[in-house]
Coordinates of C-alpha atoms in Angstrom, one line a residue:
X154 CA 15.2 55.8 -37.4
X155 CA 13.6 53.1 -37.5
X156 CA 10.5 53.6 -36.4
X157 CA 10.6 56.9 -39.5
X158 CA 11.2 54.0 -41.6
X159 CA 8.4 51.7 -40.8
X160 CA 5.6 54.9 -40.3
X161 CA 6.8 56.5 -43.7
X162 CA 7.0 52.5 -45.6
X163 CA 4.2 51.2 -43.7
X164 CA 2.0 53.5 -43.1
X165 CA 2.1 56.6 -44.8
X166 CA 3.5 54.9 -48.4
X167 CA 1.1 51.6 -47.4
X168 CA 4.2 48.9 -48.9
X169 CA 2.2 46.0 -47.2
X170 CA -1.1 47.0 -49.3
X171 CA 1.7 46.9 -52.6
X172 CA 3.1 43.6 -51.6
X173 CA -0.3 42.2 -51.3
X174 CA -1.8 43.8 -54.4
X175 CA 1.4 41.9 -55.8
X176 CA 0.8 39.0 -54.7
X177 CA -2.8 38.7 -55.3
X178 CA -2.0 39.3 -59.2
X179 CA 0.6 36.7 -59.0
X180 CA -2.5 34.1 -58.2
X181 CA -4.3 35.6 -60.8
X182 CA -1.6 34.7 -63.6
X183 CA -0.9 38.5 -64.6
X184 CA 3.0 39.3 -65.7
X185 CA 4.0 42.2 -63.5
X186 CA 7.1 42.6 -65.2
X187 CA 4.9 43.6 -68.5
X188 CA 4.0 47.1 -69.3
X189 CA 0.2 46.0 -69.2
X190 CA 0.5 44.2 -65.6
X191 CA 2.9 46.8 -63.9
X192 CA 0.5 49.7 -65.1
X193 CA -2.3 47.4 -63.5
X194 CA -0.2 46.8 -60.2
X195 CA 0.4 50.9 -59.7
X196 CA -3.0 51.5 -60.6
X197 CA -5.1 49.5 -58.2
X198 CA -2.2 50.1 -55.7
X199 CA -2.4 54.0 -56.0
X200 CA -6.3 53.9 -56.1
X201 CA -6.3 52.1 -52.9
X202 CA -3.6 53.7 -51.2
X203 CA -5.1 57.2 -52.1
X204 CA -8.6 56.7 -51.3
X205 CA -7.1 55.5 -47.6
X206 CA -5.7 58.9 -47.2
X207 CA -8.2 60.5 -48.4
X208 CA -10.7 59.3 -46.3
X209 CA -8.4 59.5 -43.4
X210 CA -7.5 62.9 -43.8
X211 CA -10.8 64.4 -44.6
X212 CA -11.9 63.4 -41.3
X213 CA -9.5 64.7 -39.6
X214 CA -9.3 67.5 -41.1
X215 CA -12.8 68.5 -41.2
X216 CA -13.3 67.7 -37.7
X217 CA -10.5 70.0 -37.0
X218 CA -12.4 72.7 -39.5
X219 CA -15.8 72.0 -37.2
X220 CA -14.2 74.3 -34.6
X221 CA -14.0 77.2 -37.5
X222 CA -16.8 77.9 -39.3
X223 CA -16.7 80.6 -41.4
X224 CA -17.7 83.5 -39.0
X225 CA -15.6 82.2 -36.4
X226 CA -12.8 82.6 -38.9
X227 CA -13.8 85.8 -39.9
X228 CA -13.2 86.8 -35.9
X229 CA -10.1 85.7 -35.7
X230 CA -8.9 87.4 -38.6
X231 CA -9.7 90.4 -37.2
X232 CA -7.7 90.8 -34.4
X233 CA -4.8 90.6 -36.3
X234 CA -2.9 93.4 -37.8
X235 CA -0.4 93.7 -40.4
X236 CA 1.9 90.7 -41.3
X237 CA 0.5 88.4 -38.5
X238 CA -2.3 88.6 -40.1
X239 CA -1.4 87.6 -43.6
X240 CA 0.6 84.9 -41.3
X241 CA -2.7 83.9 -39.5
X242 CA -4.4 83.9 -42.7
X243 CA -2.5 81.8 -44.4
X244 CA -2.2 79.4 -41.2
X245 CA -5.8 79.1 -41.6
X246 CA -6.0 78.2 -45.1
X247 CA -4.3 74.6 -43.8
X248 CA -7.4 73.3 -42.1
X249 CA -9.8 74.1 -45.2
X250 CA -10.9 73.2 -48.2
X251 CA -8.7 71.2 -50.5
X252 CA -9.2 72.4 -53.8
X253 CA -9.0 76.3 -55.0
X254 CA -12.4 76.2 -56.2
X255 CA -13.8 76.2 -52.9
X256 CA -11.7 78.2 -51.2
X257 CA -12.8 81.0 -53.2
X258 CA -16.2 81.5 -52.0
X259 CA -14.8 81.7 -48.2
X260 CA -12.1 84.2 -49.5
X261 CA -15.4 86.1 -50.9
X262 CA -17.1 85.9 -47.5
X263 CA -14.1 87.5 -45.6
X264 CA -13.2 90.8 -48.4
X265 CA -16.9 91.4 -47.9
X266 CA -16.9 91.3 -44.2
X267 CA -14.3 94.1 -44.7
X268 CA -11.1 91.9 -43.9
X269 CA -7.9 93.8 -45.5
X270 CA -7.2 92.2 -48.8
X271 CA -4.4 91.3 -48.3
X272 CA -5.1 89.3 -45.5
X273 CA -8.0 87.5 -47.7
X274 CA -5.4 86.5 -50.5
X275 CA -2.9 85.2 -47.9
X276 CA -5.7 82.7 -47.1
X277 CA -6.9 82.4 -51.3
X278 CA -2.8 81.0 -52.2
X279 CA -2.4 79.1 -48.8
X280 CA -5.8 77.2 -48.4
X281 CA -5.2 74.6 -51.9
X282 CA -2.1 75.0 -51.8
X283 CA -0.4 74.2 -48.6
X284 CA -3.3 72.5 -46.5
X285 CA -2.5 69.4 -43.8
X286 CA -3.3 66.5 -46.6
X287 CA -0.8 67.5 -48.6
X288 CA 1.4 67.6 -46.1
X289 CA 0.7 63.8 -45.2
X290 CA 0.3 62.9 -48.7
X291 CA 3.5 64.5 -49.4
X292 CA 5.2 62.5 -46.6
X293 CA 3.8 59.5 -48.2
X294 CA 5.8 59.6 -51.6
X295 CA 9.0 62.2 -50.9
X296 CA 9.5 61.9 -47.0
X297 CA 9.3 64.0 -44.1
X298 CA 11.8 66.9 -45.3
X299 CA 10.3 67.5 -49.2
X300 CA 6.8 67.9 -47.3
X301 CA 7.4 69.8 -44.3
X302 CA 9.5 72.4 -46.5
X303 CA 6.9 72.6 -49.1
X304 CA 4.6 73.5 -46.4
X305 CA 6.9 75.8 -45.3
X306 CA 7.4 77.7 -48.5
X307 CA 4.0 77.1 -49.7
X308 CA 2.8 79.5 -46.8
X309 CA 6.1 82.0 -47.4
X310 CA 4.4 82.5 -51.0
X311 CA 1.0 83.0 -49.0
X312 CA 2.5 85.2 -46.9
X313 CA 4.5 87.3 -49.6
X314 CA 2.1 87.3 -52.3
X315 CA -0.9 89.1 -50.0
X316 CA 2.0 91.6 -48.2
X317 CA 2.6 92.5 -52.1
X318 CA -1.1 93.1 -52.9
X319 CA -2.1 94.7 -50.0
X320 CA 1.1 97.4 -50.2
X321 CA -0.3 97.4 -54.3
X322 CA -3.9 99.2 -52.7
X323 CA -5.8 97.3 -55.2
X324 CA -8.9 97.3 -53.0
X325 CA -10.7 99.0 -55.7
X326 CA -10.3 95.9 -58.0
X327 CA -12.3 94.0 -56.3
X328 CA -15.9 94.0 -57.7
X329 CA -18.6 96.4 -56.2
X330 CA -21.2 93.9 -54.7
X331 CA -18.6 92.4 -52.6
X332 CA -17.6 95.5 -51.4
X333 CA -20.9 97.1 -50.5
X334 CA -21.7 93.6 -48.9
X335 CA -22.9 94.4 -45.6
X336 CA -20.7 94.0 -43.0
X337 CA -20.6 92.8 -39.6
X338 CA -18.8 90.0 -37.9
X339 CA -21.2 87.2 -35.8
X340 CA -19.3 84.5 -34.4
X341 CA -21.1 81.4 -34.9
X342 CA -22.1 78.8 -31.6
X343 CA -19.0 76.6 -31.4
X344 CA -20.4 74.6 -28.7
X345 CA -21.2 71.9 -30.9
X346 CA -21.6 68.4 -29.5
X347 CA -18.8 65.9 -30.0
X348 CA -21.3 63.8 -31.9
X349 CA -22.1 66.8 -34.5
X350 CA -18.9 67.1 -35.1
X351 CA -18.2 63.5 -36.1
X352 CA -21.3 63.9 -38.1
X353 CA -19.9 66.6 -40.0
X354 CA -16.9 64.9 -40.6
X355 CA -18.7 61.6 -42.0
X356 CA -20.4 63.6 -44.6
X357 CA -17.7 65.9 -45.3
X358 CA -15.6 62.8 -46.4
X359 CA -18.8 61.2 -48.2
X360 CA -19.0 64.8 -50.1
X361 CA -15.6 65.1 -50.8
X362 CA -15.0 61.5 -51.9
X363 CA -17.6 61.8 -54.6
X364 CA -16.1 64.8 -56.1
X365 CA -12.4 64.2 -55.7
X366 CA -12.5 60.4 -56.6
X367 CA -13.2 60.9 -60.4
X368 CA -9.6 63.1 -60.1
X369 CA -7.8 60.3 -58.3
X370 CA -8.4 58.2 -61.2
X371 CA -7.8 60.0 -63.8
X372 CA -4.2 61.0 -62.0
X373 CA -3.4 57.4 -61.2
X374 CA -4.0 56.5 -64.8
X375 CA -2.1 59.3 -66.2
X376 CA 0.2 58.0 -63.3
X377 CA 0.2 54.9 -64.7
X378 CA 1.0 55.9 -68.5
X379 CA 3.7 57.8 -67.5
X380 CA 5.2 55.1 -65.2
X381 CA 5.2 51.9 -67.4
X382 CA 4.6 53.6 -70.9
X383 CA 6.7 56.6 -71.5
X384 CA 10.9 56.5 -72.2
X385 CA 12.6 57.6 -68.8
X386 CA 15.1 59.4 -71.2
X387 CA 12.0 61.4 -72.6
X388 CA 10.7 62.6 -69.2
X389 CA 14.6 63.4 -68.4
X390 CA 15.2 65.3 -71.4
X391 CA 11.7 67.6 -71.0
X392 CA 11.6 67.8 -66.7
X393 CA 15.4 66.7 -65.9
X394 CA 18.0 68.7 -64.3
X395 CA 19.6 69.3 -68.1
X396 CA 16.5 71.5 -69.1
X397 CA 17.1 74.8 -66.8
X398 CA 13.2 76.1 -68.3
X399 CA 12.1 72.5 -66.8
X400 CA 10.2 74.1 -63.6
X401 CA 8.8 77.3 -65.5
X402 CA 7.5 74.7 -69.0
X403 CA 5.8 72.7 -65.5
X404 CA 4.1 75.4 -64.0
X405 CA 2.7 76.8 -67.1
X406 CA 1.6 73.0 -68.2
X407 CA -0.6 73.0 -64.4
X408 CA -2.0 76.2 -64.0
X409 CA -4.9 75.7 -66.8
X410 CA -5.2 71.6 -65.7
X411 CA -8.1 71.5 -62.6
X412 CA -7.5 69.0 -59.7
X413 CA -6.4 69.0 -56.7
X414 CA -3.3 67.7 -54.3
X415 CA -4.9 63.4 -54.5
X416 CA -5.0 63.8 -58.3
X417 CA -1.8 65.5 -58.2
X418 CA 0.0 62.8 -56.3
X419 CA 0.4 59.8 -58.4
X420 CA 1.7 62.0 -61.4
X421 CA 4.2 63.4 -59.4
X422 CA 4.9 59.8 -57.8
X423 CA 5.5 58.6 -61.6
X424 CA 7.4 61.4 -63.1
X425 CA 10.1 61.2 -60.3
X426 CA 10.8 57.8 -60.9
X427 CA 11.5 58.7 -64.7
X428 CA 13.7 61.2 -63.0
X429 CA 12.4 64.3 -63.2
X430 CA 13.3 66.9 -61.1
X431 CA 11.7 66.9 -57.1
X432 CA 11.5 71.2 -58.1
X433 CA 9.6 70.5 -61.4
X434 CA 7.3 68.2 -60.0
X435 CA 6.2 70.3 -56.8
X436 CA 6.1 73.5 -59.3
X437 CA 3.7 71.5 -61.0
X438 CA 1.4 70.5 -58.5
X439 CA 1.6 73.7 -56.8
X440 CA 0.1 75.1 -59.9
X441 CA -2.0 72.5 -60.9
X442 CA -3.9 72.6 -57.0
X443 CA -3.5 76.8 -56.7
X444 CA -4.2 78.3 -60.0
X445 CA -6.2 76.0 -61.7
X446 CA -8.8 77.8 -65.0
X447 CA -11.8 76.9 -63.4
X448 CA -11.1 78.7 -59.9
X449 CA -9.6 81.5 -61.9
X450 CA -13.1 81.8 -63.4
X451 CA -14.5 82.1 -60.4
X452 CA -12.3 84.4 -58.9
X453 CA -13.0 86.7 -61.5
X454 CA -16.5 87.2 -60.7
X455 CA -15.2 88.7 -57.7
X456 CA -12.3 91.0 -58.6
X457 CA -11.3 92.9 -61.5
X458 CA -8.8 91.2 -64.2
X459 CA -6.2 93.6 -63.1
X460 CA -6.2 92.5 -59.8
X461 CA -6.4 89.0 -60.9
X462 CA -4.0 89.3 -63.2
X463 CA -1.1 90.2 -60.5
X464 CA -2.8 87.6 -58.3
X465 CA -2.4 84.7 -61.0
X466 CA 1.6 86.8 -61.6
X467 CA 2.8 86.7 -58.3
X468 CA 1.9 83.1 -57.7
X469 CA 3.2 81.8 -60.5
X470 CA 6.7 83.7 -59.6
X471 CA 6.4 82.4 -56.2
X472 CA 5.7 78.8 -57.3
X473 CA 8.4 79.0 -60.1
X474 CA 11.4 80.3 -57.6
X475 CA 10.1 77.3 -55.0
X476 CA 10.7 75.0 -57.7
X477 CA 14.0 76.0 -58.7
X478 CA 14.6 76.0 -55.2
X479 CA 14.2 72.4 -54.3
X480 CA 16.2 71.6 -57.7
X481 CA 19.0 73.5 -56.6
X482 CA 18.9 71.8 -53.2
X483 CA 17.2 68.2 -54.7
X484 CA 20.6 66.4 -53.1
X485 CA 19.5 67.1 -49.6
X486 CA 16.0 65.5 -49.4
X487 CA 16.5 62.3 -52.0

């Protein structure tokens, strides 16, 4: 116990890098028990702490995504049939990209190399949604049990929503020059050298932290507002457990917002210490990271709007049941 203790404190929610932020203000002669010097405290904090992670977990990651490129992927995909392959899928969409914006051109890449659609939206829902830094980031502010069963369920929507759409037959929604793509699966060379690999990983961090960074701030200082600036009682009355259309007002409020899972974070972080509900607050990152406008714009330049249209429907379902899930059971992880 307590080594969970000191690796979720320490490490993963970085309480040494608040105590010393702390302290450092302290010298400098700012309050931090005024609004204006405890919204400075969480922000630098948060900024820190989250561009650690980051950085951290894009390497890892995208070493671990070295070893599947996207033909690779496409190969392994294809030996799998019916629900292990929506399972598969949606396995796979953990060691990609983080955002929904760039999963999309992948998922475009696999319907065209005649992957069943299904399969391909399993791996569209899972990939922003559910990947391995928001499992650690999750860790990081809720513990262990909130992020390992929003992994969990994250991947049962994956699962679900592409079993749904490929009983639907909708394969004709999806746009023409994707389907007449030519096809034909080449597995790229995946002997890479362990020094390639590390290289890819550097600039897949450098890449990543110049495009996610300008997010992180933004949700920080929204974090920040929200934390030191707005009434507790307001954010309970709108997101608390006394407003039963709490998870549904939250997911409709995220899916037209465009960030991803390190933006998402230190809104979350805030809201539930103004006591929102844990439900509400992962309905609205899962639809914030999943089903943001911008990817949906994209997306439709590759299927039909009827197809997206059930796409964006059953994903918003899923995320919306998920939600009320953990409120119901909100008791049992906090």
């Amino acid at each position: 116990m307590l080594i969970g203790e000191f690796i979720q404190n320490q490490i993963l929610g970085m309480k040494w890098l608040n105590d010393l932020i702390g302290h450092i203000l302290n010298i400098l002669g700012v309050n931090l028990s005024s609004r204006f010097g405890a919204s400075l405290h969480f922000f630098i904090y948060d900024v820190i702490k989250i561009g650690i992670l980051l950085c951290t977990l894009i390497f890892i990651i995208s070493y671990i995504q070295s070893y599947f490129p996207p033909e690779r992927s496409k190969k392994i995909l294809s030996k799998f049939k019916g629900i292990w392959g929506n399972i598969i899928s949606a396995l796979l969409g953990t060691v990609t990209p983080f955002c929904s914006c760039s999963s999309i051109p992948l998922f475009i890449g696999f319907t065209s190399a005649g992957l069943p659609l299904g399969v391909t939206f399993s791996f569209l829902i899972s990939s922003p949604m559910v990947d391995l830094g928001s499992l650690v980031l999750l860790m990081s502010i809720f513990g262990a049990k909130v992020a390992i069963v929003y992994v969990l369920l994250g991947l049962l929507i994956a699962v679900i929503g592409g079993i749904i759409i490929e009983k639907l037959g909708l394969e004709s929604e999806v746009e023409d020059f994707i389907l007449n793509a030519p096809r034909g699966i080449q597995i790229e060379d995946a002997k890479i050298e362990k020094r390639e690999r590390l290289l890819f990983a550097k600039n897949a961090v450098v890449e990543t932290f110049k495009k996610v960074f300008p997010y992180i701030l933004v949700g920080v200082g929204i974090g920040a507002i929200i934390h030191n600036w707005i009434p507790e009682t307001l954010i309970e009355k709108i997101l608390g457990g006394n407003n039963p259309l709490g998870v549904v007002l939250a997911t409709l409020v995220g899916v037209p917002m465009y960030a991803d899972i390190f933006g998402t974070i230190p809104i979350a972080e805030a809201l539930l210490s103004k006591g929102a509900m844990l439900g509400t607050i992962l309905a609205f990152m899962m639809g914030v990271t999943t089903l943001s406008l911008p990817s949906m714009i994209m997306l439709r330049k590759a299927i039909k709007p009827k197809l997206l249209y059930i796409f964006i429907g059953i994903t918003t379902l899923g995320i919306i049941i998920v939600g009320y899930i953990f409120n119901l059971l909100q008791n049992l992880f906090i």
